[in-house]
Amino acid sequence: MARPDINRSGEIEVFVRVVEAGSFSAAARELRMTPSAVSKLIARLEARLGARLISRSTRKLQLTPEGAAFHDSGVRILADMAAAEREAAAGAAPRGRLRINSYVPFGQHRLMPLMPRFLERYPEISVEAVLTDSVIDLMEERADIAIRAGPLRESRLVARKLGQSRMVVVASPAYLKARGTPRVPADLVGHNLLAFGFVRHIDGLPFVNAKGAPVMIPIAGNATVSDGEAMRLTTLAGAGVARLARWHVEPDIAAGRLVPLLEAFNPGDEEPTHAVYVGQGKHLPARVRAFLDFLAETVRL
C-alpha cells in the first residue's frame, strides 16, 4: 500500500513535463521549481518504482523502455484526471450514486412518488433512499442530502427550504363517536393523546384561548409511535388524537377519514421542511445540485 504522503499525481506530472520539455532545467522553469528539486523528485520516483526511467549518460534525456511505457501511461492518467475534474464541475452531466435520507411522511407521500420522474430525467444517477424520522449524522451515514421537518438545530449543514405546512389536531370519526368531540382545548384532558417516541421540540399540544393567550395541553395517552406516518395510521385506526402537518393528512380530511379539531384555537404555527446537505459553497456535486433543484421545482407542501 502506498504511503499517504506520496503525491502520485504530482510525480507523474513532473515526469511528463521533464520528458516533454527535454531537460530537467526546462521542466523546472515551467513548474517554477529548482532543477535540483526536479532531479530529486525523479530519483525518488525511480527508487519507489525500482526502475530507471531516464538515462542520464548523455546530455540529451533518453527514456529507458520502462520510462517510455511509464510516460505513455502517465499521459493517459493526467488526461483522465482532467476529464474527471470536468465531470465534477457544475456544468457536467449529473451522474453517480445519490444517497438521500428523509423523514418518513415526506419520503412516502412526496419523495418516492416523484422518484421515477427524477430517475427518468437523470438516467446516469442511481438513488439510495433511507426513510427515518431519526436525525442522522450526514457525514457518518455518508448521506448526500437529508430532508427534515421542524426547526433546524444549529450546525454546519446548509439548508434549503422546500416549504412549510400549518399544523392540525385530528381524530377519526370512530374515535370521536366513542369518546366525544372536544369543544375547547381543556376538553382534551382525559382523551387519548398520541405521542412520538423521539425527542420533539414541543412536548404538548399548543393552542390559544379565547383571548389569544397560549395554552399547552400535556400529551397523555397509551400509544407512542416512531414516526409521522405511523402516527397518521394509528389515528386513522381510531386509537386517539394526534397533531400532524396539514399537508400530510389533507387527503384524509377531504375524504372524511380524519376530522380537524379545535381549529378556532389553532395557534397557526407552521412546520417547515428543509433539505440539508454538507456545504461546499457553489461547488456541489452535480448529482446533489440536480436533486435540490428538482425538489424545489416539484415539491408542494
mmCIF file of C-alpha atoms in Angstrom:
data_model
loop_
_atom_site.group_PDB
_atom_site.id
_atom_site.type_symbol
_atom_site.label_atom_id
_atom_site.label_comp_id
_atom_site.label_asym_id
_atom_site.label_seq_id
_atom_site.Cartn_x
_atom_site.Cartn_y
_atom_site.Cartn_z
ATOM 1 C CA MET A 1 0.000 0.000 0.000
ATOM 2 C CA ALA A 2 1.304 3.451 -0.932
ATOM 3 C CA ARG A 3 2.228 5.853 1.858
ATOM 4 C CA PRO A 4 -0.424 8.600 2.269
ATOM 5 C CA ASP A 5 2.231 11.327 1.942
ATOM 6 C CA ILE A 6 3.155 10.315 -1.626
ATOM 7 C CA ASN A 7 1.735 12.722 -4.210
ATOM 8 C CA ARG A 8 1.500 10.325 -7.129
ATOM 9 C CA SER A 9 -0.266 12.695 -9.483
ATOM 10 C CA GLY A 10 2.372 15.363 -8.767
ATOM 11 C CA GLU A 11 5.200 12.907 -9.511
ATOM 12 C CA ILE A 12 3.574 11.874 -12.768
ATOM 13 C CA GLU A 13 3.050 15.487 -13.852
ATOM 14 C CA VAL A 14 6.684 16.383 -13.153
ATOM 15 C CA PHE A 15 7.965 13.318 -15.009
ATOM 16 C CA VAL A 16 5.777 14.040 -18.053
ATOM 17 C CA ARG A 17 6.894 17.681 -18.058
ATOM 18 C CA VAL A 18 10.555 16.624 -17.955
ATOM 19 C CA VAL A 19 10.089 14.327 -20.935
ATOM 20 C CA GLU A 20 8.115 16.876 -22.944
ATOM 21 C CA ALA A 21 10.459 19.779 -22.094
ATOM 22 C CA GLY A 22 13.535 17.704 -22.923
ATOM 23 C CA SER A 23 15.536 18.655 -19.832
ATOM 24 C CA PHE A 24 15.346 18.991 -16.073
ATOM 25 C CA SER A 25 16.066 22.717 -16.175
ATOM 26 C CA ALA A 26 13.405 23.491 -18.802
ATOM 27 C CA ALA A 27 10.799 21.494 -16.855
ATOM 28 C CA ALA A 28 11.879 23.245 -13.647
ATOM 29 C CA ARG A 29 11.233 26.648 -15.222
ATOM 30 C CA GLU A 30 7.762 25.602 -16.379
ATOM 31 C CA LEU A 31 6.909 24.149 -12.971
ATOM 32 C CA ARG A 32 8.530 27.005 -11.022
ATOM 33 C CA MET A 33 10.827 24.569 -9.256
ATOM 34 C CA THR A 34 14.602 24.355 -8.986
ATOM 35 C CA PRO A 35 16.411 21.880 -11.286
ATOM 36 C CA SER A 36 17.771 20.078 -8.223
ATOM 37 C CA ALA A 37 14.244 19.657 -6.817
ATOM 38 C CA VAL A 38 13.052 18.180 -10.110
ATOM 39 C CA SER A 39 16.050 15.855 -10.257
ATOM 40 C CA LYS A 40 15.489 14.645 -6.683
ATOM 41 C CA LEU A 41 11.793 14.049 -7.354
ATOM 42 C CA ILE A 42 12.554 11.903 -10.412
ATOM 43 C CA ALA A 43 15.169 9.995 -8.402
ATOM 44 C CA ARG A 44 12.629 9.319 -5.647
ATOM 45 C CA LEU A 45 10.111 8.163 -8.242
ATOM 46 C CA GLU A 46 12.616 5.749 -9.770
ATOM 47 C CA ALA A 47 13.583 4.435 -6.336
ATOM 48 C CA ARG A 48 9.941 3.845 -5.423
ATOM 49 C CA LEU A 49 9.233 2.080 -8.713
ATOM 50 C CA GLY A 50 12.503 0.142 -8.610
ATOM 51 C CA ALA A 51 13.235 1.010 -12.249
ATOM 52 C CA ARG A 52 15.378 3.510 -14.143
ATOM 53 C CA LEU A 53 13.120 5.763 -16.219
ATOM 54 C CA ILE A 54 15.587 8.238 -17.718
ATOM 55 C CA SER A 55 19.115 7.575 -18.917
ATOM 56 C CA ARG A 56 21.484 10.319 -17.764
ATOM 57 C CA SER A 57 24.577 9.125 -19.648
ATOM 58 C CA THR A 58 24.244 11.787 -22.348
ATOM 59 C CA ARG A 59 23.440 15.479 -22.355
ATOM 60 C CA LYS A 60 20.124 14.718 -24.025
ATOM 61 C CA LEU A 61 17.493 12.929 -21.961
ATOM 62 C CA GLN A 62 16.777 9.458 -23.159
ATOM 63 C CA LEU A 63 13.930 7.315 -21.888
ATOM 64 C CA THR A 64 14.533 3.729 -20.964
ATOM 65 C CA PRO A 65 11.911 1.201 -22.169
ATOM 66 C CA GLU A 66 10.377 1.358 -18.705
ATOM 67 C CA GLY A 67 10.446 5.156 -18.856
ATOM 68 C CA ALA A 68 8.736 5.213 -22.255
ATOM 69 C CA ALA A 69 5.955 2.928 -21.021
ATOM 70 C CA PHE A 70 5.552 4.977 -17.827
ATOM 71 C CA HIS A 71 5.380 8.192 -19.865
ATOM 72 C CA ASP A 72 2.595 6.835 -22.073
ATOM 73 C CA SER A 73 0.651 5.687 -19.014
ATOM 74 C CA GLY A 74 1.287 8.999 -17.256
ATOM 75 C CA VAL A 75 -0.101 10.998 -20.174
ATOM 76 C CA ARG A 76 -3.280 8.900 -20.125
ATOM 77 C CA ILE A 77 -3.618 9.237 -16.339
ATOM 78 C CA LEU A 78 -3.294 13.026 -16.453
ATOM 79 C CA ALA A 79 -5.861 13.175 -19.273
ATOM 80 C CA ASP A 80 -8.256 11.003 -17.250
ATOM 81 C CA MET A 81 -7.794 13.222 -14.201
ATOM 82 C CA ALA A 82 -8.582 16.317 -16.253
ATOM 83 C CA ALA A 83 -11.700 14.632 -17.617
ATOM 84 C CA ALA A 84 -12.779 13.635 -14.092
ATOM 85 C CA GLU A 85 -12.397 17.232 -12.913
ATOM 86 C CA ARG A 86 -14.507 18.442 -15.843
ATOM 87 C CA GLU A 87 -17.208 15.902 -14.987
ATOM 88 C CA ALA A 88 -17.212 17.022 -11.373
ATOM 89 C CA ALA A 89 -17.676 20.658 -12.382
ATOM 90 C CA ALA A 90 -21.122 22.235 -12.078
ATOM 91 C CA GLY A 91 -21.782 22.028 -15.803
ATOM 92 C CA ALA A 92 -21.132 18.309 -16.058
ATOM 93 C CA ALA A 93 -23.957 15.841 -16.606
ATOM 94 C CA PRO A 94 -25.170 14.611 -13.193
ATOM 95 C CA ARG A 95 -24.124 11.021 -12.550
ATOM 96 C CA GLY A 96 -23.188 8.654 -9.743
ATOM 97 C CA ARG A 97 -24.866 7.364 -6.581
ATOM 98 C CA LEU A 98 -27.062 9.826 -4.664
ATOM 99 C CA ARG A 99 -27.714 8.946 -1.017
ATOM 100 C CA ILE A 100 -30.890 10.518 0.411
ATOM 101 C CA ASN A 101 -32.253 10.375 3.948
ATOM 102 C CA SER A 102 -35.823 11.575 4.522
ATOM 103 C CA TYR A 103 -38.310 11.748 7.363
ATOM 104 C CA VAL A 104 -40.943 9.087 6.804
ATOM 105 C CA PRO A 105 -44.106 11.037 5.798
ATOM 106 C CA PHE A 106 -42.251 13.118 3.216
ATOM 107 C CA GLY A 107 -40.472 10.050 1.894
ATOM 108 C CA GLN A 108 -43.643 8.006 1.470
ATOM 109 C CA HIS A 109 -46.003 10.716 0.213
ATOM 110 C CA ARG A 110 -43.702 13.055 -1.714
ATOM 111 C CA LEU A 111 -40.240 11.653 -2.369
ATOM 112 C CA MET A 112 -40.928 8.103 -3.559
ATOM 113 C CA PRO A 113 -43.814 9.053 -5.894
ATOM 114 C CA LEU A 114 -41.504 11.614 -7.559
ATOM 115 C CA MET A 115 -38.549 9.242 -7.857
ATOM 116 C CA PRO A 116 -39.430 7.709 -11.264
ATOM 117 C CA ARG A 117 -39.640 11.196 -12.767
ATOM 118 C CA PHE A 118 -36.251 12.168 -11.319
ATOM 119 C CA LEU A 119 -34.549 8.957 -12.489
ATOM 120 C CA GLU A 120 -36.025 9.336 -15.960
ATOM 121 C CA ARG A 121 -34.648 12.869 -16.164
ATOM 122 C CA TYR A 122 -31.199 11.832 -14.888
ATOM 123 C CA PRO A 123 -30.605 8.252 -16.074
ATOM 124 C CA GLU A 124 -26.940 8.275 -15.004
ATOM 125 C CA ILE A 125 -27.853 8.868 -11.332
ATOM 126 C CA SER A 126 -28.669 5.947 -9.052
ATOM 127 C CA VAL A 127 -30.532 6.673 -5.803
ATOM 128 C CA GLU A 128 -30.193 5.093 -2.377
ATOM 129 C CA ALA A 129 -33.052 6.289 -0.134
ATOM 130 C CA VAL A 130 -33.484 5.714 3.605
ATOM 131 C CA LEU A 131 -36.686 6.785 5.399
ATOM 132 C CA THR A 132 -36.500 7.549 9.114
ATOM 133 C CA ASP A 133 -37.696 10.270 11.469
ATOM 134 C CA SER A 134 -34.455 9.981 13.468
ATOM 135 C CA VAL A 135 -31.957 12.777 12.873
ATOM 136 C CA ILE A 136 -28.833 11.265 11.357
ATOM 137 C CA ASP A 137 -25.260 12.496 11.016
ATOM 138 C CA LEU A 138 -24.797 13.042 7.278
ATOM 139 C CA MET A 139 -21.044 12.527 7.396
ATOM 140 C CA GLU A 140 -21.264 9.362 9.483
ATOM 141 C CA GLU A 141 -24.028 7.875 7.319
ATOM 142 C CA ARG A 142 -22.381 9.117 4.109
ATOM 143 C CA ALA A 143 -25.653 10.733 3.008
ATOM 144 C CA ASP A 144 -25.635 13.472 0.367
ATOM 145 C CA ILE A 145 -28.944 15.050 1.408
ATOM 146 C CA ALA A 146 -31.286 14.741 4.383
ATOM 147 C CA ILE A 147 -34.870 16.015 4.317
ATOM 148 C CA ARG A 148 -36.019 17.147 7.743
ATOM 149 C CA ALA A 149 -39.177 18.557 9.279
ATOM 150 C CA GLY A 150 -39.412 21.146 12.005
ATOM 151 C CA PRO A 151 -36.980 23.789 13.277
ATOM 152 C CA LEU A 152 -33.366 23.086 12.419
ATOM 153 C CA ARG A 153 -30.646 22.763 15.006
ATOM 154 C CA GLU A 154 -27.573 24.929 14.590
ATOM 155 C CA SER A 155 -24.971 23.074 12.560
ATOM 156 C CA ARG A 156 -22.511 23.464 9.721
ATOM 157 C CA LEU A 157 -25.019 21.985 7.294
ATOM 158 C CA VAL A 158 -26.525 24.113 4.554
ATOM 159 C CA ALA A 159 -30.337 24.141 4.427
ATOM 160 C CA ARG A 160 -32.667 24.729 1.506
ATOM 161 C CA LYS A 161 -36.290 25.304 2.463
ATOM 162 C CA LEU A 162 -38.766 23.206 0.492
ATOM 163 C CA GLY A 163 -41.942 24.558 2.060
ATOM 164 C CA GLN A 164 -43.984 24.688 5.233
ATOM 165 C CA SER A 165 -47.360 23.471 6.393
ATOM 166 C CA ARG A 166 -49.819 24.513 9.077
ATOM 167 C CA MET A 167 -50.246 22.035 11.923
ATOM 168 C CA VAL A 168 -53.624 20.476 12.720
ATOM 169 C CA VAL A 169 -55.056 18.319 15.516
ATOM 170 C CA VAL A 170 -57.114 15.409 14.169
ATOM 171 C CA ALA A 171 -59.006 12.293 15.166
ATOM 172 C CA SER A 172 -61.062 9.703 13.316
ATOM 173 C CA PRO A 173 -64.885 9.819 13.250
ATOM 174 C CA ALA A 174 -64.978 6.446 15.021
ATOM 175 C CA TYR A 175 -62.823 7.742 17.886
ATOM 176 C CA LEU A 176 -64.933 10.891 18.265
ATOM 177 C CA LYS A 177 -68.159 8.854 18.251
ATOM 178 C CA ALA A 178 -66.811 6.724 21.087
ATOM 179 C CA ARG A 179 -65.106 9.433 23.157
ATOM 180 C CA GLY A 180 -66.870 12.656 22.226
ATOM 181 C CA THR A 181 -65.727 15.739 20.310
ATOM 182 C CA PRO A 182 -63.751 18.311 22.335
ATOM 183 C CA ARG A 183 -65.120 21.872 22.117
ATOM 184 C CA VAL A 184 -62.324 23.728 23.892
ATOM 185 C CA PRO A 185 -58.666 22.714 24.495
ATOM 186 C CA ALA A 186 -59.348 21.806 28.124
ATOM 187 C CA ASP A 187 -61.745 19.103 26.899
ATOM 188 C CA LEU A 188 -58.715 17.148 25.625
ATOM 189 C CA VAL A 189 -57.783 16.280 29.211
ATOM 190 C CA GLY A 190 -58.807 12.658 29.576
ATOM 191 C CA HIS A 191 -58.616 11.961 25.843
ATOM 192 C CA ASN A 192 -56.035 9.544 24.436
ATOM 193 C CA LEU A 193 -53.354 11.886 23.058
ATOM 194 C CA LEU A 194 -50.862 10.031 20.868
ATOM 195 C CA ALA A 195 -47.143 10.639 21.422
ATOM 196 C CA PHE A 196 -43.953 10.368 19.375
ATOM 197 C CA GLY A 197 -41.158 8.148 20.625
ATOM 198 C CA PHE A 198 -38.385 10.553 19.671
ATOM 199 C CA VAL A 199 -37.462 13.969 21.044
ATOM 200 C CA ARG A 200 -39.923 16.644 19.940
ATOM 201 C CA HIS A 201 -39.430 20.410 20.002
ATOM 202 C CA ILE A 202 -42.876 20.706 21.636
ATOM 203 C CA ASP A 203 -43.865 18.364 24.476
ATOM 204 C CA GLY A 204 -47.585 19.133 24.372
ATOM 205 C CA LEU A 205 -50.398 20.250 22.079
ATOM 206 C CA PRO A 206 -50.277 24.059 21.676
ATOM 207 C CA PHE A 207 -53.443 26.138 21.392
ATOM 208 C CA VAL A 208 -54.600 29.677 22.123
ATOM 209 C CA ASN A 209 -57.563 30.545 24.337
ATOM 210 C CA ALA A 210 -60.434 32.895 23.516
ATOM 211 C CA LYS A 211 -58.227 35.892 24.342
ATOM 212 C CA GLY A 212 -55.343 34.691 22.158
ATOM 213 C CA ALA A 213 -53.120 33.646 25.059
ATOM 214 C CA PRO A 214 -51.115 30.431 24.566
ATOM 215 C CA VAL A 215 -52.401 27.211 26.111
ATOM 216 C CA MET A 216 -50.421 23.952 26.236
ATOM 217 C CA ILE A 217 -52.196 20.640 26.768
ATOM 218 C CA PRO A 218 -49.811 17.936 28.056
ATOM 219 C CA ILE A 219 -49.702 14.773 25.973
ATOM 220 C CA ALA A 220 -51.064 11.783 27.882
ATOM 221 C CA GLY A 221 -52.081 8.532 26.251
ATOM 222 C CA ASN A 222 -51.412 4.832 25.901
ATOM 223 C CA ALA A 223 -49.673 4.790 22.488
ATOM 224 C CA THR A 224 -46.247 6.010 21.357
ATOM 225 C CA VAL A 225 -45.131 5.783 17.730
ATOM 226 C CA SER A 226 -41.836 6.118 15.893
ATOM 227 C CA ASP A 227 -42.655 8.457 13.016
ATOM 228 C CA GLY A 228 -45.245 10.702 11.428
ATOM 229 C CA GLU A 229 -46.672 8.088 9.082
ATOM 230 C CA ALA A 230 -47.126 5.627 11.951
ATOM 231 C CA MET A 231 -48.894 8.432 13.823
ATOM 232 C CA ARG A 232 -51.244 9.035 10.894
ATOM 233 C CA LEU A 233 -52.099 5.325 10.554
ATOM 234 C CA THR A 234 -52.673 4.960 14.290
ATOM 235 C CA THR A 235 -55.014 7.946 14.239
ATOM 236 C CA LEU A 236 -56.886 6.606 11.212
ATOM 237 C CA ALA A 237 -57.385 3.350 13.107
ATOM 238 C CA GLY A 238 -59.236 5.267 15.836
ATOM 239 C CA ALA A 239 -56.645 4.971 18.598
ATOM 240 C CA GLY A 240 -56.607 8.606 19.656
ATOM 241 C CA VAL A 241 -55.912 12.275 18.904
ATOM 242 C CA ALA A 242 -52.778 13.460 17.060
ATOM 243 C CA ARG A 243 -51.173 16.672 15.835
ATOM 244 C CA LEU A 244 -49.717 16.449 12.342
ATOM 245 C CA ALA A 245 -48.763 18.651 9.402
ATOM 246 C CA ARG A 246 -51.819 19.623 7.364
ATOM 247 C CA TRP A 247 -50.249 18.526 4.062
ATOM 248 C CA HIS A 248 -49.712 15.053 5.500
ATOM 249 C CA VAL A 249 -53.382 14.465 6.393
ATOM 250 C CA GLU A 250 -55.154 16.739 3.899
ATOM 251 C CA PRO A 251 -56.357 13.816 1.709
ATOM 252 C CA ASP A 252 -57.720 12.060 4.815
ATOM 253 C CA ILE A 253 -59.557 15.205 5.916
ATOM 254 C CA ALA A 254 -61.009 15.717 2.443
ATOM 255 C CA ALA A 255 -62.202 12.091 2.356
ATOM 256 C CA GLY A 256 -63.719 12.295 5.858
ATOM 257 C CA ARG A 257 -61.321 9.736 7.326
ATOM 258 C CA LEU A 258 -59.980 12.314 9.801
ATOM 259 C CA VAL A 259 -61.667 15.310 11.423
ATOM 260 C CA PRO A 260 -59.823 18.559 12.345
ATOM 261 C CA LEU A 261 -60.356 19.517 15.997
ATOM 262 C CA LEU A 262 -60.385 22.855 17.798
ATOM 263 C CA GLU A 263 -59.480 24.901 14.713
ATOM 264 C CA ALA A 264 -60.787 28.064 16.390
ATOM 265 C CA PHE A 265 -57.998 27.628 18.944
ATOM 266 C CA ASN A 266 -55.259 26.665 16.481
ATOM 267 C CA PRO A 267 -52.230 28.939 17.082
ATOM 268 C CA GLY A 268 -51.443 28.857 13.350
ATOM 269 C CA ASP A 269 -47.874 27.679 13.707
ATOM 270 C CA GLU A 270 -46.316 26.012 10.689
ATOM 271 C CA GLU A 271 -43.826 23.168 10.349
ATOM 272 C CA PRO A 272 -41.079 23.821 7.786
ATOM 273 C CA THR A 273 -39.401 21.172 5.666
ATOM 274 C CA HIS A 274 -35.758 21.594 4.621
ATOM 275 C CA ALA A 275 -33.267 19.717 2.512
ATOM 276 C CA VAL A 276 -29.937 19.840 4.345
ATOM 277 C CA TYR A 277 -26.533 18.939 2.997
ATOM 278 C CA VAL A 278 -22.852 19.437 3.699
ATOM 279 C CA GLY A 279 -21.968 22.909 2.454
ATOM 280 C CA GLN A 280 -19.378 23.138 -0.302
ATOM 281 C CA GLY A 281 -20.063 26.649 -1.488
ATOM 282 C CA LYS A 282 -21.010 26.665 -5.139
ATOM 283 C CA HIS A 283 -19.003 23.507 -5.838
ATOM 284 C CA LEU A 284 -21.706 20.969 -5.086
ATOM 285 C CA PRO A 285 -21.537 17.627 -6.881
ATOM 286 C CA ALA A 286 -23.739 17.837 -9.973
ATOM 287 C CA ARG A 287 -25.954 14.973 -8.729
ATOM 288 C CA VAL A 288 -26.687 16.837 -5.465
ATOM 289 C CA ARG A 289 -27.410 20.127 -7.198
ATOM 290 C CA ALA A 290 -29.686 18.368 -9.685
ATOM 291 C CA PHE A 291 -31.741 16.770 -6.908
ATOM 292 C CA LEU A 292 -32.039 20.005 -4.893
ATOM 293 C CA ASP A 293 -33.262 21.858 -7.976
ATOM 294 C CA PHE A 294 -35.672 19.017 -8.756
ATOM 295 C CA LEU A 295 -37.172 19.208 -5.257
ATOM 296 C CA ALA A 296 -37.572 22.966 -5.490
ATOM 297 C CA GLU A 297 -39.358 22.508 -8.812
ATOM 298 C CA THR A 298 -41.708 19.673 -7.864
ATOM 299 C CA VAL A 299 -42.434 19.695 -4.115
ATOM 300 C CA ARG A 300 -45.564 21.463 -2.947
ATOM 301 C CA LEU A 301 -46.473 21.292 0.744
#
